[in-house]
Tab-separated table of C-alpha atoms in Angstrom:
chain	number	residue	atom	x	y	z
A	697	SER	CA	-100.670	-153.921	-24.891
A	698	SER	CA	-97.593	-154.599	-22.974
A	699	ALA	CA	-94.052	-153.720	-23.590
A	700	THR	CA	-93.037	-157.023	-22.052
A	701	GLU	CA	-92.973	-159.596	-24.785
A	702	GLY	CA	-95.162	-162.691	-24.027
A	703	ALA	CA	-97.016	-160.966	-21.084
A	704	LYS	CA	-100.496	-161.686	-20.456
A	705	ILE	CA	-103.081	-158.947	-19.663
A	706	TYR	CA	-105.881	-159.185	-17.191
A	707	TYR	CA	-108.624	-156.630	-16.809
A	708	THR	CA	-111.943	-155.841	-15.099
A	709	LEU	CA	-114.947	-153.638	-15.960
A	710	ASP	CA	-116.695	-153.480	-12.633
A	711	GLY	CA	-114.125	-151.097	-10.868
A	712	SER	CA	-112.355	-153.818	-8.910
A	713	ASP	CA	-108.599	-154.171	-9.124
A	714	PRO	CA	-107.429	-156.782	-11.577
A	715	ASP	CA	-105.229	-159.759	-10.821
A	716	GLU	CA	-104.262	-163.155	-12.402
A	717	GLY	CA	-107.812	-164.360	-11.499
A	718	SER	CA	-109.502	-161.603	-13.668
A	719	THR	CA	-110.558	-161.865	-17.305
A	720	GLU	CA	-107.533	-162.455	-19.676
A	721	TYR	CA	-107.461	-159.955	-22.530
A	722	SER	CA	-107.868	-161.796	-25.923
A	723	GLY	CA	-109.508	-159.316	-28.314
A	724	GLU	CA	-111.785	-156.226	-28.618
A	725	ILE	CA	-114.021	-155.244	-25.619
A	726	THR	CA	-117.638	-153.998	-26.431
A	727	LEU	CA	-118.971	-151.525	-24.013
A	728	THR	CA	-122.700	-150.670	-23.884
A	729	GLU	CA	-122.411	-148.027	-21.016
A	730	THR	CA	-119.855	-145.723	-19.526
A	731	THR	CA	-117.142	-147.966	-18.101
A	732	THR	CA	-113.845	-147.841	-16.327
A	733	ILE	CA	-111.360	-150.548	-17.602
A	734	LYS	CA	-108.616	-151.538	-15.140
A	735	ALA	CA	-105.712	-153.648	-16.400
A	736	VAL	CA	-102.500	-155.258	-15.426
A	737	ALA	CA	-99.786	-157.291	-17.242
A	738	LYS	CA	-97.991	-160.423	-16.030
A	739	SER	CA	-95.146	-162.527	-17.404
A	740	ALA	CA	-93.700	-165.633	-16.018
A	741	GLU	CA	-90.632	-164.071	-14.831
A	742	LEU	CA	-92.041	-160.710	-13.423
A	743	ASP	CA	-94.583	-159.685	-10.741
A	744	LEU	CA	-97.779	-157.895	-11.769
A	745	SER	CA	-97.274	-154.608	-13.447
A	746	PRO	CA	-98.579	-151.446	-12.031
A	747	GLU	CA	-102.215	-151.085	-12.614
A	748	ASN	CA	-103.411	-148.977	-15.463
A	749	GLU	CA	-107.015	-147.649	-16.052
A	750	ALA	CA	-109.082	-145.617	-18.338
A	751	THR	CA	-112.763	-144.500	-18.415
A	752	TYR	CA	-114.670	-144.643	-21.613
A	753	THR	CA	-117.964	-142.609	-21.903
A	754	VAL	CA	-120.547	-144.379	-23.948
A	755	GLU	CA	-123.401	-142.200	-25.287
A	756	VAL	CA	-126.460	-144.284	-26.304
A	757	GLN	CA	-129.081	-142.533	-28.436
A	758	SER	CA	-132.251	-143.002	-26.535
A	759	THR	CA	-135.857	-141.687	-26.941
A	760	GLU	CA	-137.577	-140.508	-23.681
A	761	VAL	CA	-141.106	-141.623	-23.015
A	762	SER	CA	-143.199	-140.699	-19.901
A	763	THR	CA	-145.749	-143.538	-20.071
A	764	LEU	CA	-145.543	-147.320	-20.543
A	765	ALA	CA	-148.113	-147.069	-23.185
A	766	ALA	CA	-146.001	-144.710	-25.201
A	767	LEU	CA	-143.148	-147.235	-24.656
A	768	ARG	CA	-145.183	-150.027	-26.069
A	769	ASP	CA	-146.159	-147.976	-29.084
A	770	GLY	CA	-142.455	-147.403	-29.957
A	771	THR	CA	-140.406	-148.965	-32.726
A	772	GLU	CA	-138.835	-152.241	-32.076
A	773	ASP	CA	-135.051	-152.417	-31.798
A	774	GLU	CA	-134.853	-148.787	-30.851
A	775	ASN	CA	-133.639	-147.645	-27.443
A	776	TYR	CA	-136.033	-145.809	-25.074
A	777	THR	CA	-135.866	-144.350	-21.568
A	778	TYR	CA	-138.924	-144.470	-19.426
A	779	THR	CA	-139.074	-141.191	-17.310
A	780	GLY	CA	-142.309	-141.851	-15.679
A	781	GLU	CA	-142.773	-143.918	-12.453
A	782	ALA	CA	-144.322	-147.469	-12.575
A	783	VAL	CA	-145.023	-150.138	-9.912
A	784	VAL	CA	-143.716	-153.595	-10.000
A	785	THR	CA	-146.641	-155.995	-10.188
A	786	PHE	CA	-144.758	-159.262	-10.489
A	787	THR	CA	-141.279	-160.659	-10.668
A	788	GLN	CA	-139.879	-164.176	-11.381
A	789	SER	CA	-136.403	-165.701	-11.481
A	790	TYR	CA	-137.132	-167.058	-15.063
A	791	ARG	CA	-135.040	-164.654	-17.291
A	792	ASN	CA	-135.136	-162.148	-14.376
A	793	GLN	CA	-138.477	-161.020	-15.606
A	794	LYS	CA	-140.348	-158.043	-14.103
A	795	TYR	CA	-143.890	-156.690	-14.893
A	796	LEU	CA	-144.537	-152.932	-14.579
A	797	MET	CA	-147.673	-151.011	-14.562
A	798	ASP	CA	-148.524	-147.332	-14.573
A	799	SER	CA	-151.897	-145.425	-15.143
A	800	SER	CA	-151.461	-145.907	-18.960
A	801	GLY	CA	-150.634	-149.626	-19.067
A	802	GLY	CA	-148.176	-152.240	-18.528
A	803	ILE	CA	-145.057	-153.817	-19.903
A	804	LEU	CA	-142.748	-156.777	-19.390
A	805	ILE	CA	-139.016	-156.572	-18.818
A	806	ASP	CA	-137.192	-159.445	-20.114
A	807	ASP	CA	-133.682	-159.524	-18.656
A	808	SER	CA	-132.070	-162.768	-19.535
A	809	ASP	CA	-128.739	-161.161	-19.243
A	810	GLY	CA	-129.111	-160.081	-15.704
A	811	VAL	CA	-128.491	-156.259	-16.509
A	812	ILE	CA	-130.744	-155.076	-13.670
A	813	THR	CA	-128.812	-156.038	-10.560
A	814	SER	CA	-130.728	-153.679	-8.292
A	815	GLU	CA	-133.339	-155.682	-6.128
A	816	TYR	CA	-137.012	-155.176	-6.950
A	817	GLN	CA	-139.965	-156.694	-5.276
A	818	ILE	CA	-143.850	-156.388	-5.910
A	819	GLY	CA	-144.884	-152.957	-4.788
A	820	ASP	CA	-141.516	-151.254	-5.609
A	821	THR	CA	-141.658	-148.385	-8.083
A	822	MET	CA	-139.150	-147.946	-10.939
A	823	THR	CA	-138.117	-145.002	-13.032
A	824	GLY	CA	-135.324	-144.383	-15.474
A	825	LEU	CA	-135.706	-147.739	-17.148
A	826	ARG	CA	-133.595	-147.859	-20.391
A	827	GLY	CA	-133.501	-150.489	-22.938
A	828	ASP	CA	-134.369	-151.714	-26.502
A	829	LEU	CA	-137.989	-152.310	-27.351
A	830	GLY	CA	-138.570	-155.870	-28.473
A	831	SER	CA	-141.364	-158.461	-28.561
A	832	PHE	CA	-142.033	-162.232	-28.255
A	833	ASN	CA	-145.159	-163.956	-29.516
A	834	GLY	CA	-146.765	-160.539	-29.943
A	835	ILE	CA	-146.042	-159.224	-26.426
A	836	SER	CA	-143.889	-156.146	-26.033
A	837	GLN	CA	-140.748	-156.403	-23.975
A	838	VAL	CA	-138.011	-154.146	-22.796
A	839	LEU	CA	-134.540	-155.634	-22.970
A	840	PRO	CA	-132.707	-153.390	-20.408
A	841	SER	CA	-129.359	-151.933	-21.458
A	842	THR	CA	-128.634	-150.319	-18.021
A	843	ASP	CA	-129.463	-150.860	-14.447
A	844	PRO	CA	-131.995	-148.091	-13.336
A	845	GLY	CA	-130.716	-148.379	-9.847
A	846	ALA	CA	-132.398	-148.868	-6.529
A	847	SER	CA	-136.322	-148.537	-6.272
A	848	SER	CA	-137.572	-145.056	-6.159
A	849	GLY	CA	-140.006	-145.943	-3.405
A	850	THR	CA	-143.162	-148.036	-3.055
A	851	GLY	CA	-146.596	-147.755	-4.601
A	852	GLU	CA	-149.996	-149.441	-4.567
A	853	VAL	CA	-150.458	-152.537	-6.619
A	854	THR	CA	-153.938	-151.934	-7.782
A	855	PRO	CA	-155.529	-154.292	-10.455
A	856	VAL	CA	-157.827	-152.860	-12.987
A	857	GLU	CA	-161.376	-154.182	-12.585
A	858	LEU	CA	-162.847	-155.778	-15.820
A	859	THR	CA	-165.052	-158.571	-17.116
A	860	LEU	CA	-163.668	-161.128	-19.380
A	861	ALA	CA	-165.470	-159.543	-22.321
A	862	GLU	CA	-163.884	-156.221	-21.606
A	863	ILE	CA	-160.186	-157.472	-21.949
A	864	ASP	CA	-158.444	-155.783	-24.868
A	865	ARG	CA	-155.355	-157.372	-25.779
A	866	ASP	CA	-153.658	-154.209	-26.996
A	867	GLN	CA	-154.885	-152.015	-24.172
A	868	HIS	CA	-154.365	-154.353	-21.311
A	869	GLU	CA	-151.193	-156.154	-22.258
A	870	SER	CA	-149.075	-156.892	-19.274
A	871	MET	CA	-151.409	-155.123	-16.804
A	872	LEU	CA	-152.672	-156.694	-13.608
A	873	ILE	CA	-156.462	-156.995	-13.646
A	874	THR	CA	-159.190	-158.544	-11.536
A	875	ILE	CA	-162.422	-160.266	-12.742
A	876	GLU	CA	-165.438	-161.139	-10.561
A	877	GLY	CA	-167.406	-164.313	-11.238
A	878	VAL	CA	-165.177	-166.337	-13.352
A	879	SER	CA	-165.124	-170.140	-13.536
A	880	PHE	CA	-162.871	-172.866	-15.128
A	881	GLU	CA	-164.406	-175.354	-17.519
A	882	GLU	CA	-161.802	-177.811	-16.604
A	883	THR	CA	-161.307	-179.942	-13.410
A	884	GLY	CA	-158.084	-181.672	-12.017
A	885	THR	CA	-154.781	-180.094	-11.219
A	886	PHE	CA	-152.696	-177.318	-12.705
A	887	GLU	CA	-149.744	-178.281	-14.702
A	888	SER	CA	-146.835	-175.965	-16.004
A	889	GLY	CA	-147.120	-174.566	-19.544
A	890	GLU	CA	-150.715	-175.557	-20.085
A	891	ASN	CA	-153.937	-173.735	-21.393
A	892	TYR	CA	-157.176	-173.767	-19.478
A	893	THR	CA	-160.559	-172.370	-20.242
A	894	LEU	CA	-162.215	-169.398	-18.424
A	895	THR	CA	-165.763	-168.138	-18.677
A	896	ASP	CA	-168.012	-165.464	-17.033
A	897	ALA	CA	-171.422	-164.020	-17.565
A	898	SER	CA	-170.074	-161.171	-19.790
A	899	LEU	CA	-169.117	-163.654	-22.586
A	900	GLY	CA	-171.505	-164.828	-25.206
A	901	GLU	CA	-172.404	-168.491	-25.914
A	902	GLY	CA	-169.359	-170.465	-26.710
A	903	GLU	CA	-166.945	-167.467	-25.935
A	904	THR	CA	-164.005	-168.271	-23.640
A	905	ILE	CA	-160.683	-166.759	-22.504
A	906	THR	CA	-157.400	-168.744	-22.050
A	907	PHE	CA	-155.761	-169.202	-18.745
A	908	ARG	CA	-152.106	-170.297	-19.153
A	909	THR	CA	-149.900	-171.419	-16.536
A	910	ASN	CA	-146.902	-169.436	-17.744
A	911	PHE	CA	-145.164	-168.882	-14.194
A	912	PHE	CA	-143.634	-172.253	-13.775
A	913	ASP	CA	-142.617	-171.559	-10.098
A	914	ALA	CA	-146.183	-170.471	-9.077
A	915	ASP	CA	-147.327	-172.133	-5.961
A	916	TYR	CA	-150.572	-173.470	-7.443
A	917	ILE	CA	-148.813	-175.710	-9.972
A	918	GLY	CA	-149.743	-179.234	-8.877
A	919	THR	CA	-152.829	-178.132	-6.974
A	920	ASP	CA	-156.514	-178.457	-7.660
A	921	ILE	CA	-158.169	-176.274	-10.386
A	922	PRO	CA	-160.705	-174.090	-8.468
A	923	THR	CA	-164.275	-175.174	-8.921
A	924	GLY	CA	-167.341	-172.870	-8.960
A	925	SER	CA	-167.342	-169.016	-9.365
A	926	PHE	CA	-164.557	-166.951	-7.879
A	927	LYS	CA	-162.676	-163.695	-8.185
A	928	LEU	CA	-159.542	-163.889	-10.324
A	929	THR	CA	-156.494	-161.529	-10.320
A	930	ALA	CA	-154.142	-162.004	-13.090
A	931	ILE	CA	-151.601	-160.521	-15.532
A	932	VAL	CA	-152.779	-160.194	-19.116
A	933	GLY	CA	-150.521	-161.857	-21.622
A	934	ALA	CA	-151.098	-163.055	-25.166
A	935	TYR	CA	-150.180	-165.513	-27.927
A	936	PHE	CA	-149.953	-163.026	-30.778
A	937	SER	CA	-153.666	-161.598	-31.077
A	938	THR	CA	-155.227	-164.136	-28.578
A	939	PRO	CA	-155.240	-162.778	-24.922
A	940	GLN	CA	-154.161	-165.074	-22.154
A	941	LEU	CA	-154.485	-164.638	-18.261
A	942	THR	CA	-151.886	-165.822	-15.773
A	943	ALA	CA	-152.220	-165.642	-11.948
A	944	ARG	CA	-149.073	-164.831	-9.954
A	945	SER	CA	-149.946	-167.075	-7.004
A	946	ALA	CA	-152.640	-169.067	-5.391
A	947	ALA	CA	-153.855	-165.996	-3.598
A	948	ASP	CA	-154.873	-164.429	-7.015
A	949	PHE	CA	-157.800	-166.947	-7.119
A	950	ASN	CA	-159.413	-165.174	-4.294
A	951	MET	CA	-161.461	-168.143	-3.173
A	952	GLY	CA	-161.642	-167.219	0.493
A	953	THR	CA	-161.328	-169.880	3.247
A	954	SER	CA	-164.680	-169.772	4.970
A	955	ASN	CA	-168.336	-168.588	4.631
A	956	GLU	CA	-168.156	-167.381	8.286
A	957	ALA	CA	-166.882	-163.816	8.365
A	958	ASP	CA	-166.024	-164.073	12.171
A	959	GLU	CA	-163.541	-166.931	11.279
A	960	LEU	CA	-161.421	-164.451	9.242
A	961	PRO	CA	-159.126	-161.785	10.764
A	962	GLN	CA	-160.893	-158.482	11.065
A	963	LYS	CA	-157.635	-156.514	11.068
A	964	PHE	CA	-154.052	-156.657	10.109
A	965	ALA	CA	-151.646	-157.795	12.865
A	966	LEU	CA	-148.070	-158.658	13.539
A	967	GLU	CA	-147.374	-160.815	16.668
A	968	GLN	CA	-144.343	-161.052	18.757
A	969	ASN	CA	-142.047	-163.822	17.561
A	970	TYR	CA	-141.697	-166.984	19.680
A	971	PRO	CA	-139.413	-168.002	21.280
A	972	ASN	CA	-137.727	-164.670	21.977
A	973	PRO	CA	-134.853	-164.596	22.594
A	974	PHE	CA	-134.318	-167.422	20.159
A	975	ASN	CA	-131.347	-169.656	18.845
A	976	PRO	CA	-131.354	-170.078	15.898
A	977	THR	CA	-134.930	-170.370	14.765
A	978	THR	CA	-138.140	-168.547	15.737
A	979	VAL	CA	-141.660	-168.380	14.482
A	980	ILE	CA	-143.410	-165.074	13.411
A	981	ARG	CA	-147.182	-165.020	13.090
A	982	TYR	CA	-149.276	-162.415	11.397
A	983	SER	CA	-152.783	-161.763	10.257
A	984	VAL	CA	-154.112	-160.488	6.973
A	985	ALA	CA	-157.550	-158.881	6.698
A	986	ASP	CA	-157.858	-158.104	3.016
A	987	VAL	CA	-156.328	-159.411	-0.132
A	988	SER	CA	-152.872	-157.696	-0.083
A	989	ASN	CA	-149.356	-157.900	-1.247
A	990	VAL	CA	-147.576	-158.858	1.960
A	991	LYS	CA	-143.901	-158.145	2.537
A	992	LEU	CA	-142.194	-159.393	5.755
A	993	GLN	CA	-138.532	-158.531	6.024
A	994	VAL	CA	-135.813	-158.701	8.768
A	995	PHE	CA	-133.305	-155.943	9.416
A	996	ASP	CA	-130.189	-155.607	11.613
A	997	VAL	CA	-129.760	-152.716	14.144
A	998	LEU	CA	-128.049	-150.591	11.402
A	999	GLY	CA	-131.207	-150.845	9.195
A	1000	ARG	CA	-129.695	-153.278	6.643
A	1001	LYS	CA	-131.930	-155.941	5.329
A	1002	VAL	CA	-130.785	-159.486	6.168
A	1003	ALA	CA	-133.832	-161.539	4.977
A	1004	THR	CA	-137.080	-161.385	2.975
A	1005	LEU	CA	-139.463	-163.924	4.561
A	1006	VAL	CA	-142.621	-163.225	2.588
A	1007	ASN	CA	-143.285	-161.259	-0.566
A	1008	LYS	CA	-146.426	-162.213	-2.330
A	1009	VAL	CA	-150.180	-161.539	-2.533
A	1010	GLN	CA	-152.130	-163.281	0.299
A	1011	VAL	CA	-155.857	-163.720	0.979
A	1012	PRO	CA	-157.344	-162.910	4.485
A	1013	GLY	CA	-156.142	-165.253	7.040
A	1014	ALA	CA	-153.605	-166.077	9.932
A	1015	TYR	CA	-150.243	-166.915	8.800
A	1016	SER	CA	-146.843	-168.069	10.399
A	1017	VAL	CA	-143.261	-168.147	9.091
A	1018	ASN	CA	-140.184	-169.831	10.421
A	1019	PHE	CA	-137.086	-167.562	10.510
A	1020	ASP	CA	-133.729	-169.270	10.605
A	1021	ALA	CA	-130.855	-167.012	11.672
A	1022	LYS	CA	-128.088	-169.750	11.668
A	1023	ASN	CA	-125.989	-167.658	9.475
A	1024	LEU	CA	-126.336	-164.411	11.508
A	1025	SER	CA	-124.413	-163.322	14.528
A	1026	SER	CA	-125.950	-162.625	18.044
A	1027	GLY	CA	-127.609	-159.401	18.573
A	1028	THR	CA	-130.979	-157.383	18.171
A	1029	TYR	CA	-132.837	-157.681	14.884
A	1030	PHE	CA	-136.125	-156.014	13.691
A	1031	TYR	CA	-138.825	-157.494	11.628
A	1032	ARG	CA	-141.263	-155.327	9.632
A	1033	ILE	CA	-144.634	-156.199	7.748
A	1034	ASP	CA	-145.973	-154.055	4.956
A	1035	ALA	CA	-149.495	-155.150	3.771
A	1036	GLY	CA	-151.615	-152.630	1.846
A	1037	ASP	CA	-151.675	-149.475	4.141
A	1038	PHE	CA	-150.632	-151.564	7.162
A	1039	SER	CA	-146.992	-151.437	8.373
A	1040	THR	CA	-145.534	-152.198	11.721
A	1041	ILE	CA	-142.120	-153.196	13.245
A	1042	LYS	CA	-141.164	-155.562	16.179
A	1043	LYS	CA	-137.950	-156.343	17.799
A	1044	MET	CA	-136.382	-159.811	18.480
A	1045	MET	CA	-133.203	-160.990	20.056
A	1046	LEU	CA	-130.866	-163.777	18.686
A	1047	ILE	CA	-128.503	-165.225	21.356
A	1048	LYS	CA	-125.966	-167.855	20.264
């Protein structure tokens, strides 16, 4: 409230100083976590009032669980805090979704409100996840109530090896798995939001598993459906009791590029960018020896990340990526690749 009749009140919840461009107070404010409210008043005849603030502590009753399996087995609409450490196996911009997996199982974070503002990529680890347990079409979801903060580190993204017949919808829900010797019954091209049919030698006559193109931004949408037998890596989803598989990217089809082993890289490598020095673009080349999640990032001399050029699973092969530094200032930069157990850094110079 304000002692000045007719004054408008403006406030912030993120710790910033309020002004006339901040949110105008019009009614009750709902807080879901401990928050500092800062406010000022303004009338037409007077300057902004002095800033006033108060911190409100919100205590949420939350049940602690140490495994993702225990989290999935919880009660819907109740709040849980995951105290274990899980690795991120996939992220997508749609609803800010993230898939997590630990030794007990997997789970999907559905963050349509963008509560988690800390950056997470494939291979990052997460602990301290807090949120309400929900579900959609039979798939368990965590609806986060707080941001768990920056990643606690990195971990190995290791799919569980199964056959199609061994897939258990309850046990393997939201986990990353890999299956040898699968094939599609359909031909043509992939379309978004469609079902396709997978088989392998483990299934009985007439039995199949559904492959669904649920990740709408995946790079294989619009490309040819693989023919013949191949090794598939995928995340286990479901439509209620019926399991479904979805690949994260084209690399998850593990088709290979040649039958000649000597045509594929025998080791991981990161080459010097060319040209160097450069202005404002340069090309970075690297080689991948095994199917791996590849992360290629650029840092300034203070160690601050300025760009992520690659962050996805890639099959063995030689790759190149263009780095455009038009929005950066002249100076020395470093680019680092992490792929499986391989990690190395090289230096480059931007001169404008």
